[in-house]
N, CA, C and O of each residue as an XYZ file, in Angstrom:
428
protein
N     -33.290     40.182    -16.614
C     -33.988     39.505    -15.689
C     -33.133     38.344    -15.487
O     -32.776     37.556    -16.363
N     -32.776     38.304    -13.993
C     -31.819     37.343    -13.585
C     -32.485     35.823    -13.586
O     -33.662     35.620    -13.883
N     -31.570     34.818    -13.216
C     -32.124     33.398    -13.132
C     -32.848     33.697    -11.627
O     -33.956     33.182    -11.476
N     -32.420     34.316    -10.754
C     -33.052     34.236     -9.570
C     -34.554     34.942     -9.520
O     -35.598     34.450     -9.091
N     -34.343     36.159    -10.054
C     -35.552     36.713    -10.505
C     -36.514     36.011    -11.059
O     -37.576     35.844    -10.459
N     -36.261     35.432    -12.435
C     -37.294     34.286    -12.813
C     -37.801     33.173    -11.832
O     -38.992     32.865    -11.794
N     -36.751     32.518    -10.958
C     -37.277     31.644    -10.240
C     -38.104     32.334     -8.958
O     -38.907     31.717     -8.257
N     -37.780     33.587     -8.815
C     -38.884     34.126     -7.735
C     -40.154     34.622     -8.371
O     -41.136     34.744     -7.637
N     -40.238     34.875     -9.443
C     -41.476     35.272    -10.246
C     -42.287     33.881    -10.704
O     -43.509     33.885    -10.852
N     -41.555     32.829    -10.888
C     -42.381     31.362    -11.117
C     -42.911     30.639     -9.423
O     -43.844     29.864     -9.212
N     -42.242     31.047     -8.744
C     -42.318     30.641     -7.508
C     -43.872     31.596     -6.858
O     -44.862     31.090     -6.330
N     -43.653     32.839     -7.090
C     -44.945     33.721     -6.824
C     -45.999     33.326     -7.473
O     -47.015     33.309     -6.778
N     -46.173     32.883     -8.958
C     -47.048     32.611     -9.801
C     -47.728     31.244     -9.234
O     -48.940     31.059     -9.353
N     -47.034     30.484     -8.731
C     -47.293     28.758     -8.271
C     -48.098     29.257     -7.038
O     -49.182     28.746     -6.757
N     -47.685     30.018     -6.486
C     -48.299     30.205     -5.005
C     -49.472     31.160     -5.031
O     -50.320     31.095     -4.141
N     -49.557     32.009     -5.974
C     -51.182     32.421     -6.459
C     -52.136     31.552     -6.749
O     -53.285     31.453     -6.320
N     -51.183     30.561     -7.988
C     -52.454     29.726     -8.069
C     -52.885     28.653     -7.127
O     -53.976     28.092     -7.231
N     -51.946     28.361     -6.142
C     -52.271     27.452     -5.018
C     -53.449     28.055     -4.441
O     -54.558     27.545     -4.285
N     -52.945     29.515     -4.069
C     -54.280     30.189     -3.260
C     -55.551     30.192     -4.088
O     -56.548     29.999     -3.392
N     -55.715     30.304     -4.965
C     -56.720     30.370     -5.930
C     -57.336     29.023     -5.818
O     -58.549     29.014     -5.608
N     -56.673     27.792     -5.927
C     -56.955     26.585     -5.957
C     -57.679     26.270     -4.651
O     -58.689     25.566     -4.632
N     -57.146     26.800     -3.579
C     -57.595     26.579     -2.097
C     -59.067     27.541     -2.082
O     -60.101     27.005     -1.684
N     -59.075     28.829     -2.493
C     -60.352     29.340     -2.322
C     -61.656     28.860     -3.246
O     -62.818     29.212     -3.043
N     -61.213     28.014     -4.263
C     -62.315     27.354     -5.124
C     -62.491     26.377     -5.044
O     -63.553     26.133     -5.616
N     -61.882     25.156     -4.461
C     -61.882     23.956     -4.562
C     -63.536     23.674     -3.703
O     -64.197     22.697     -4.051
N     -63.911     24.339     -2.925
C     -65.294     23.963     -2.611
C     -66.494     24.321     -3.213
O     -67.634     24.246     -2.755
N     -66.104     24.720     -4.299
C     -67.025     25.019     -5.440
C     -67.599     23.721     -6.453
O     -68.610     23.677     -7.155
N     -66.551     22.724     -6.228
C     -66.541     21.609     -7.134
C     -66.755     20.513     -6.327
O     -66.673     20.428     -5.102
N     -67.165     19.310     -7.525
C     -67.385     17.995     -6.908
C     -66.192     16.893     -7.234
O     -66.151     15.843     -6.593
N     -65.260     17.181     -8.229
C     -64.483     16.353     -8.452
C     -62.954     16.961     -8.880
O     -62.814     18.089     -9.353
N     -62.045     16.198     -8.679
C     -60.755     16.417     -8.746
C     -60.491     15.454     -9.912
O     -60.809     14.267     -9.836
N     -59.870     16.017    -11.051
C     -59.565     15.045    -12.094
C     -57.968     15.221    -12.796
O     -57.591     16.303    -13.246
N     -57.304     14.255    -12.804
C     -55.783     14.271    -13.313
C     -55.667     13.571    -14.626
O     -56.252     12.533    -14.932
N     -54.879     14.231    -15.332
C     -54.629     13.464    -16.851
C     -52.998     13.877    -16.820
O     -52.509     14.742    -16.093
N     -52.374     13.149    -17.665
C     -50.992     13.529    -17.936
C     -50.422     14.650    -18.252
O     -49.197     14.768    -18.214
N     -51.417     15.856    -18.691
C     -50.868     17.206    -18.775
C     -51.448     18.359    -17.910
O     -51.015     19.473    -17.617
N     -52.657     17.639    -17.589
C     -53.307     18.826    -16.695
C     -54.113     18.453    -15.175
O     -54.010     17.284    -14.804
N     -54.676     19.135    -14.552
C     -55.264     19.165    -13.051
C     -56.354     19.842    -13.104
O     -56.289     21.070    -13.054
N     -57.391     19.288    -13.198
C     -58.748     19.831    -13.091
C     -59.549     19.726    -11.800
O     -59.371     18.779    -11.034
N     -60.530     20.804    -11.527
C     -61.562     20.728    -10.793
C     -62.853     20.839    -11.431
O     -62.980     21.855    -12.115
N     -63.970     19.958    -11.379
C     -64.846     19.961    -12.178
C     -66.288     19.523    -11.518
O     -66.185     18.716    -10.594
N     -67.432     19.884    -11.815
C     -68.632     19.394    -11.159
C     -69.275     18.457    -11.998
O     -70.227     17.848    -11.510
N     -68.953     18.228    -13.133
C     -69.641     16.992    -13.807
C     -68.174     16.456    -14.752
O     -67.345     17.207    -15.264
N     -68.180     14.880    -14.782
C     -67.550     14.492    -15.404
C     -67.929     13.167    -16.038
O     -68.394     12.234    -15.385
N     -67.672     13.126    -17.542
C     -67.886     11.872    -18.233
C     -66.565     11.213    -18.715
O     -65.743     11.862    -19.361
N     -66.401     10.065    -18.427
C     -64.993      9.457    -18.888
C     -65.505      8.187    -19.553
O     -66.275      7.428    -18.963
N     -65.030      7.947    -20.894
C     -65.693      7.184    -21.741
C     -64.114      6.224    -22.176
O     -63.158      6.819    -22.672
N     -64.085      5.036    -21.953
C     -62.949      4.305    -22.477
C     -63.348      3.985    -23.997
O     -64.551      3.765    -24.142
N     -62.666      3.927    -25.005
C     -62.881      3.809    -26.342
C     -61.794      3.016    -26.881
O     -60.722      2.874    -26.293
N     -62.093      2.466    -28.077
C     -60.809      1.619    -28.616
C     -60.891      1.875    -30.158
O     -61.931      1.698    -30.793
N     -59.831      2.263    -30.658
C     -59.679      2.395    -32.143
C     -58.259      1.771    -32.700
O     -57.131      2.180    -32.424
N     -58.669      0.505    -33.687
C     -57.631      0.052    -34.295
C     -56.506     -0.698    -33.206
O     -55.276     -0.736    -33.244
N     -57.436     -1.238    -32.283
C     -56.826     -2.138    -30.995
C     -56.183     -1.336    -29.873
O     -55.859     -1.896    -28.826
N     -55.961      0.189    -30.105
C     -55.804      0.753    -29.265
C     -56.841      1.447    -28.234
O     -57.673      2.205    -28.732
N     -56.853      1.277    -27.054
C     -57.618      2.104    -25.852
C     -57.305      3.259    -25.657
O     -56.114      3.547    -25.544
N     -58.280      4.204    -25.569
C     -57.884      5.643    -25.304
C     -59.144      6.082    -24.313
O     -60.150      5.391    -24.153
N     -58.910      7.285    -23.719
C     -59.856      7.925    -22.872
C     -60.487      9.288    -23.482
O     -59.851     10.270    -23.866
N     -61.746      9.127    -23.479
C     -62.547     10.435    -24.003
C     -63.125     10.895    -22.708
O     -63.860     10.230    -21.977
N     -62.661     12.246    -22.490
C     -62.857     12.673    -20.877
C     -63.707     14.209    -21.239
O     -63.192     15.135    -21.865
N     -64.834     14.205    -20.790
C     -65.573     15.740    -20.903
C     -65.823     16.273    -19.834
O     -66.683     15.627    -19.235
N     -65.437     17.281    -19.214
C     -65.866     17.976    -18.057
C     -66.538     18.944    -18.234
O     -66.162     19.740    -19.095
N     -67.718     19.200    -17.509
C     -68.500     20.585    -17.407
C     -68.270     21.534    -16.044
O     -68.367     21.069    -14.909
N     -67.961     22.891    -16.320
C     -68.118     23.770    -15.210
C     -66.722     23.316    -14.607
O     -66.729     22.581    -13.620
N     -65.552     23.723    -15.158
C     -64.164     23.402    -14.449
C     -63.431     24.504    -14.151
O     -63.636     25.692    -14.403
N     -62.514     23.930    -13.557
C     -61.337     25.279    -13.540
C     -59.922     24.342    -13.820
O     -59.807     23.179    -13.432
N     -59.180     24.877    -14.356
C     -57.787     24.477    -14.632
C     -56.628     24.875    -14.099
O     -56.417     26.085    -14.010
N     -55.740     24.013    -13.682
C     -54.759     24.086    -12.699
C     -53.629     24.576    -13.895
O     -53.072     23.584    -14.368
N     -53.290     25.497    -14.326
C     -52.417     25.791    -15.199
C     -51.783     27.587    -14.818
O     -52.488     28.596    -14.809
N     -50.706     27.536    -14.618
C     -50.046     28.877    -14.201
C     -50.079     29.950    -15.434
O     -50.005     31.167    -15.269
N     -50.186     29.386    -16.521
C     -49.924     30.449    -17.619
C     -51.435     30.417    -18.553
O     -51.468     30.575    -19.773
N     -52.465     30.212    -17.807
C     -53.908     30.455    -18.420
C     -54.112     31.656    -17.614
O     -53.835     31.762    -16.419
N     -54.726     32.740    -18.525
C     -55.343     33.675    -18.053
C     -56.675     33.446    -17.438
O     -57.030     33.930    -16.363
N     -57.345     32.714    -18.159
C     -58.597     32.433    -17.573
C     -58.739     30.926    -17.341
O     -58.917     30.183    -18.306
N     -58.676     30.525    -16.287
C     -58.710     29.058    -15.490
C     -60.058     28.821    -15.753
O     -60.248     27.751    -16.331
N     -61.066     29.486    -15.511
C     -62.396     28.934    -15.339
C     -62.905     28.615    -16.809
O     -62.711     29.242    -17.850
N     -63.689     27.324    -16.547
C     -63.980     27.089    -18.371
C     -65.202     26.250    -18.170
O     -65.297     25.374    -17.311
N     -66.169     26.596    -19.064
C     -67.535     25.869    -19.317
C     -67.438     24.664    -19.479
O     -67.990     23.892    -18.694
N     -66.616     24.169    -20.675
C     -66.426     22.901    -21.027
C     -65.340     22.454    -21.530
O     -64.783     23.172    -22.361
N     -64.861     21.430    -21.253
C     -63.553     20.757    -21.521
C     -63.328     19.328    -21.921
O     -63.585     18.431    -21.119
N     -62.862     19.072    -23.114
C     -62.678     17.760    -23.766
C     -61.237     17.336    -23.852
O     -60.437     17.991    -24.521
N     -60.871     16.194    -23.152
C     -59.530     15.678    -23.177
C     -59.487     14.025    -23.982
O     -60.134     13.063    -23.567
N     -58.767     14.006    -24.938
C     -58.605     12.736    -25.446
C     -56.997     12.035    -25.011
O     -56.025     12.595    -25.519
N     -56.832     11.264    -24.419
C     -55.644     10.815    -24.021
C     -55.584      9.041    -24.132
O     -56.527      8.252    -24.066
N     -54.256      8.790    -24.305
C     -54.142      7.266    -24.400
C     -53.552      7.044    -22.921
O     -53.285      5.877    -22.632
N     -53.328      8.001    -21.986
C     -52.576      7.756    -20.752
C     -53.753      7.656    -19.954
O     -54.899      7.687    -20.403
N     -53.349      7.503    -18.436
C     -54.237      7.252    -17.338
C     -54.893      8.473    -16.810
O     -54.253      9.522    -16.726
N     -56.103      8.397    -16.458
C     -56.736      9.332    -16.053
C     -57.275      9.209    -14.619
O     -57.885      8.164    -14.392
N     -57.160     10.081    -13.620
C     -57.663      9.658    -12.423
C     -59.049     10.596    -12.109
O     -59.083     11.795    -12.387
N     -59.810     10.106    -11.692
C     -60.894     10.874    -11.050
C     -61.508     10.694     -9.792
O     -61.913      9.570     -9.497
N     -61.661     11.829     -8.849
C     -61.837     11.573     -7.586
C     -63.081     12.734     -7.074
O     -63.119     13.961     -7.167
N     -63.889     11.896     -6.595
C     -64.918     12.596     -6.105
C     -64.759     13.481     -4.634
O     -64.495     12.850     -3.610
N     -64.916     14.811     -4.590
C     -64.591     15.526     -3.545
C     -65.515     15.202     -2.417
O     -66.694     15.105     -2.756
N     -65.288     15.038     -1.330
C     -66.203     15.112      0.032
C     -67.105     16.557      0.110
O     -66.598     17.658     -0.103
N     -68.273     16.382      0.393
C     -69.193     17.670      0.609
C     -68.643     18.272      1.917
O     -68.241     17.558      2.836
N     -68.643     19.631      1.957
C     -68.547     20.213      3.348
C     -69.126     19.461      4.612
O     -68.461     19.026      5.552
N     -70.718     19.383      4.424
C     -71.380     18.426      5.229
C     -71.010     17.312      5.516
O     -71.535     16.789      6.498
N     -69.964     16.558      4.746
C     -69.649     15.338      4.943
C     -68.272     15.244      6.119
O     -67.842     14.267      6.732
N     -67.835     16.644      6.121
C     -66.719     16.852      7.171
C     -66.947     17.265      8.415
O     -66.110     17.930      9.025
N     -68.034     16.937      8.898
C     -68.818     17.206     10.384
C     -67.816     17.222     11.545
O     -66.716     16.674     11.477
N     -68.272     17.888     12.615
C     -67.158     17.757     13.854
C     -67.858     16.363     14.367
O     -68.911     15.810     14.050
N     -66.822     16.038     15.291
C     -66.968     14.541     15.999
C     -68.109     15.084     16.683
O     -68.340     16.292     16.746
N     -68.982     13.980     17.311
C     -69.990     14.028     18.386
C     -69.138     14.481     19.652
O     -68.026     14.208     20.103
N     -70.300     15.383     20.039
C     -69.729     16.259     21.423
C     -68.987     17.626     20.977
O     -68.951     18.517     21.826
N     -68.354     17.883     19.639
C     -68.074     19.137     19.329
C     -66.683     19.160     19.295
O     -66.009     18.145     19.122
N     -66.156     20.446     19.478
C     -64.855     20.546     19.481
C     -64.021     20.140     20.701
O     -62.864     19.751     20.543
N     -64.639     20.231     22.032
C     -63.905     20.154     23.284
C     -63.989     18.573     23.480
O     -63.445     18.235     24.531
N     -64.470     17.625     22.824
C     -64.874     16.359     23.337
C     -63.425     15.339     22.942
O     -63.409     14.146     23.245
């Protein structure tokens, strides 16, 4: 396999992953980013904890989807992440929150 073949394969895998993400995002309520992974989830529990003067984050996700091109199963029932790095949690807008402007499309 040439370097170009490998690059094309990786590009195709990323494109497939993006398409899957686009297809499933409406099923989830939150986007969660950690230093290692990107998740979609329906329940997020984030707790800041301290041990020996160090602060870390204990993150539990339920009903989640993992952005990882190398995972064969991206849907997971439960995920627990322990990290000393930043965690970003964003609530996704509901489909009904993205309504049309008053007067419809032609306004």
